[in-house]
Amino acid sequence: LRSSTPGNEFRNGNDDDSAPGVLDLKARPYRKLIASGSVSEIDFRTYLFSRQATLLLGEKKFAEIAERGKKFIAYVARRSVEETLRDAAATPGDFRDAWTFCAARALVKTVEPAVQSAPRTRDVLNSFRDRSTACLVAGFYLQALKSFSALAAKAVPEVTWTASDVDNSLSERSSVGVATNGSMQPRELQQFSSTELRQALPSSTEAEKLFSELTTNAVRMFVLGGRPRGAMGLSGNAGRIRLRNQSLLEANELLTK
């Protein structure tokens, strides 16, 4: 995994967030990069994960994709922090949040349809396996929500952002390499591979809309997974953000559920 291009071995000087390849083997010429010895660590690990996930997808093993995806995101996020400590210019804190958001959204897109189609009684899935997978998908939504909140705090500082009280990890932002003040420049926004991020972050209205969407979908997955307390806590948290930002009608709808 030695680098032959400018930048560090973790990213090899890539300008984007390196996330498109999660569950998409055609996003980069991975095999060519590996054969030439110029592949970055994150691209190599993304290629391995995507290959495994493709095989599992062919066998419709969605629960295993979700379980492996959770570990994969946690690993890359941890390595990103280590690289930020080593060289913040090469791996800024925003990289970790943008990558995590995109990876979590890719996993949701792949796994959630299988959860939605699983047998259920009323609003709760029947099998323990399906309920566990639904909770993992809810976790991906929470990871996307956590990362988006960190980016929005920098890109849209005039809006009050907070993390969910349901998952304690969301209220504990690491101070390592994560800038939550100042403003995000248009050039920085264009480096995000996610169209959602590029469209939402310059606008407080669009950012609030995406925050609500992520929260609502996490609530839905928690309900299917048989965790109503988690669902209620998330609905209340979204409502309080609306209230603090003077979106009174939306706040009333969420807080009275």
mmCIF file of C-alpha atoms in Angstrom, residues 85-214:
data_model
loop_
_atom_site.group_PDB
_atom_site.id
_atom_site.type_symbol
_atom_site.label_atom_id
_atom_site.label_comp_id
_atom_site.label_asym_id
_atom_site.label_seq_id
_atom_site.Cartn_x
_atom_site.Cartn_y
_atom_site.Cartn_z
ATOM 1 C CA LEU A 85 -3.709 13.812 14.188
ATOM 2 C CA ARG A 86 -0.741 12.966 11.968
ATOM 3 C CA ASP A 87 -1.461 15.489 9.213
ATOM 4 C CA ALA A 88 -4.620 17.604 9.437
ATOM 5 C CA ALA A 89 -3.938 19.234 6.075
ATOM 6 C CA ALA A 90 -3.936 15.879 4.253
ATOM 7 C CA THR A 91 -6.896 14.427 6.168
ATOM 8 C CA PRO A 92 -9.064 17.206 7.634
ATOM 9 C CA GLY A 93 -11.829 16.452 10.115
ATOM 10 C CA ASP A 94 -14.432 17.235 7.471
ATOM 11 C CA PHE A 95 -13.178 14.260 5.457
ATOM 12 C CA ARG A 96 -14.228 11.813 8.169
ATOM 13 C CA ASP A 97 -17.701 13.302 8.463
ATOM 14 C CA ALA A 98 -18.288 13.488 4.703
ATOM 15 C CA TRP A 99 -17.031 9.933 4.173
ATOM 16 C CA THR A 100 -19.121 8.531 7.040
ATOM 17 C CA PHE A 101 -22.241 10.288 5.770
ATOM 18 C CA CYS A 102 -21.803 8.896 2.253
ATOM 19 C CA ALA A 103 -20.907 5.379 3.393
ATOM 20 C CA ALA A 104 -23.868 5.216 5.772
ATOM 21 C CA ARG A 105 -26.248 6.427 3.077
ATOM 22 C CA ALA A 106 -24.915 3.836 0.608
ATOM 23 C CA LEU A 107 -25.499 1.038 3.111
ATOM 24 C CA VAL A 108 -29.009 2.295 3.837
ATOM 25 C CA LYS A 109 -29.829 2.302 0.128
ATOM 26 C CA THR A 110 -28.662 -1.310 -0.172
ATOM 27 C CA VAL A 111 -30.117 -2.851 2.988
ATOM 28 C CA GLU A 112 -33.269 -0.873 3.806
ATOM 29 C CA PRO A 113 -35.466 -2.265 0.972
ATOM 30 C CA ALA A 114 -34.965 -5.797 2.317
ATOM 31 C CA VAL A 115 -35.973 -4.648 5.799
ATOM 32 C CA GLN A 116 -39.070 -2.883 4.480
ATOM 33 C CA SER A 117 -40.244 -6.012 2.643
ATOM 34 C CA ALA A 118 -39.725 -8.415 5.582
ATOM 35 C CA PRO A 119 -42.809 -9.954 7.264
ATOM 36 C CA ARG A 120 -44.210 -7.907 10.132
ATOM 37 C CA THR A 121 -47.044 -7.808 12.621
ATOM 38 C CA ARG A 122 -48.460 -4.304 12.776
ATOM 39 C CA ASP A 123 -45.386 -2.063 12.834
ATOM 40 C CA VAL A 124 -42.808 -4.548 14.171
ATOM 41 C CA LEU A 125 -40.871 -7.103 12.126
ATOM 42 C CA ASN A 126 -41.550 -10.720 13.007
ATOM 43 C CA SER A 127 -38.105 -12.300 13.133
ATOM 44 C CA PHE A 128 -35.335 -11.368 15.544
ATOM 45 C CA ARG A 129 -32.848 -11.319 12.646
ATOM 46 C CA ASP A 130 -34.925 -8.806 10.686
ATOM 47 C CA ARG A 131 -35.454 -6.634 13.766
ATOM 48 C CA SER A 132 -31.705 -6.602 14.423
ATOM 49 C CA THR A 133 -31.045 -5.596 10.818
ATOM 50 C CA ALA A 134 -33.624 -2.811 11.090
ATOM 51 C CA CYS A 135 -31.801 -1.470 14.143
ATOM 52 C CA LEU A 136 -28.506 -1.594 12.233
ATOM 53 C CA VAL A 137 -30.101 0.455 9.443
ATOM 54 C CA ALA A 138 -31.349 2.893 12.080
ATOM 55 C CA GLY A 139 -27.750 3.058 13.269
ATOM 56 C CA PHE A 140 -26.603 3.998 9.749
ATOM 57 C CA TYR A 141 -29.136 6.813 9.734
ATOM 58 C CA LEU A 142 -27.778 7.952 13.103
ATOM 59 C CA GLN A 143 -24.212 7.874 11.791
ATOM 60 C CA ALA A 144 -25.286 9.975 8.815
ATOM 61 C CA LEU A 145 -27.124 12.306 11.196
ATOM 62 C CA LYS A 146 -24.099 12.655 13.464
ATOM 63 C CA SER A 147 -21.769 13.434 10.578
ATOM 64 C CA PHE A 148 -24.228 15.782 8.916
ATOM 65 C CA SER A 149 -24.725 17.706 12.162
ATOM 66 C CA ALA A 150 -20.957 18.232 12.455
ATOM 67 C CA LEU A 151 -20.708 19.477 8.870
ATOM 68 C CA ALA A 152 -23.797 21.655 9.186
ATOM 69 C CA ALA A 153 -22.452 23.298 12.343
ATOM 70 C CA LYS A 154 -19.622 24.612 10.187
ATOM 71 C CA ALA A 155 -21.452 25.211 6.903
ATOM 72 C CA VAL A 156 -24.659 26.693 8.359
ATOM 73 C CA PRO A 157 -23.518 28.222 11.692
ATOM 74 C CA GLU A 158 -26.593 30.436 12.006
ATOM 75 C CA VAL A 159 -28.744 27.349 12.717
ATOM 76 C CA THR A 160 -28.719 25.582 16.092
ATOM 77 C CA TRP A 161 -27.646 21.972 15.652
ATOM 78 C CA THR A 162 -27.659 19.268 18.303
ATOM 79 C CA ALA A 163 -27.227 15.534 18.332
ATOM 80 C CA SER A 164 -29.736 12.937 19.409
ATOM 81 C CA ASP A 165 -30.189 12.051 23.062
ATOM 82 C CA VAL A 166 -30.995 8.470 22.033
ATOM 83 C CA ASP A 167 -27.458 7.453 21.174
ATOM 84 C CA ASN A 168 -24.885 8.875 23.583
ATOM 85 C CA SER A 169 -22.172 8.703 20.946
ATOM 86 C CA LEU A 170 -23.994 11.371 18.969
ATOM 87 C CA SER A 171 -23.629 13.924 21.744
ATOM 88 C CA GLU A 172 -19.918 13.308 22.164
ATOM 89 C CA ARG A 173 -18.117 14.896 19.240
ATOM 90 C CA SER A 174 -14.402 14.218 19.314
ATOM 91 C CA SER A 175 -12.395 17.417 19.453
ATOM 92 C CA VAL A 176 -9.693 15.795 17.342
ATOM 93 C CA GLY A 177 -9.640 17.309 13.879
ATOM 94 C CA VAL A 178 -13.280 18.383 13.916
ATOM 95 C CA ALA A 179 -13.827 22.055 13.259
ATOM 96 C CA THR A 180 -17.290 23.229 14.272
ATOM 97 C CA ASN A 181 -16.813 26.943 13.920
ATOM 98 C CA GLY A 182 -16.064 29.260 11.050
ATOM 99 C CA SER A 183 -17.645 28.793 7.647
ATOM 100 C CA MET A 184 -17.332 26.271 4.861
ATOM 101 C CA GLN A 185 -16.300 27.697 1.506
ATOM 102 C CA PRO A 186 -18.089 26.753 -1.771
ATOM 103 C CA ARG A 187 -14.891 25.076 -2.985
ATOM 104 C CA GLU A 188 -14.942 22.758 0.037
ATOM 105 C CA LEU A 189 -18.573 21.850 -0.586
ATOM 106 C CA GLN A 190 -17.831 20.854 -4.194
ATOM 107 C CA GLN A 191 -15.327 18.259 -2.975
ATOM 108 C CA PHE A 192 -18.131 16.217 -1.412
ATOM 109 C CA SER A 193 -19.188 13.298 -3.613
ATOM 110 C CA SER A 194 -22.707 13.409 -2.143
ATOM 111 C CA THR A 195 -25.187 15.549 -4.058
ATOM 112 C CA GLU A 196 -27.266 15.674 -0.869
ATOM 113 C CA LEU A 197 -24.454 17.372 1.048
ATOM 114 C CA ARG A 198 -23.672 19.831 -1.736
ATOM 115 C CA GLN A 199 -27.319 20.867 -1.966
ATOM 116 C CA ALA A 200 -28.155 20.939 1.738
ATOM 117 C CA LEU A 201 -25.161 22.537 3.409
ATOM 118 C CA PRO A 202 -25.251 26.029 1.844
ATOM 119 C CA SER A 203 -28.904 26.495 2.875
ATOM 120 C CA SER A 204 -30.352 26.457 6.380
ATOM 121 C CA THR A 205 -33.738 25.442 4.963
ATOM 122 C CA GLU A 206 -32.342 22.524 2.966
ATOM 123 C CA ALA A 207 -30.055 21.491 5.822
ATOM 124 C CA GLU A 208 -32.968 21.396 8.240
ATOM 125 C CA LYS A 209 -35.003 19.415 5.730
ATOM 126 C CA LEU A 210 -32.268 16.779 5.358
ATOM 127 C CA PHE A 211 -31.820 16.609 9.143
ATOM 128 C CA SER A 212 -35.552 15.928 9.462
ATOM 129 C CA GLU A 213 -35.469 13.260 6.760
ATOM 130 C CA LEU A 214 -32.605 11.395 8.413
#
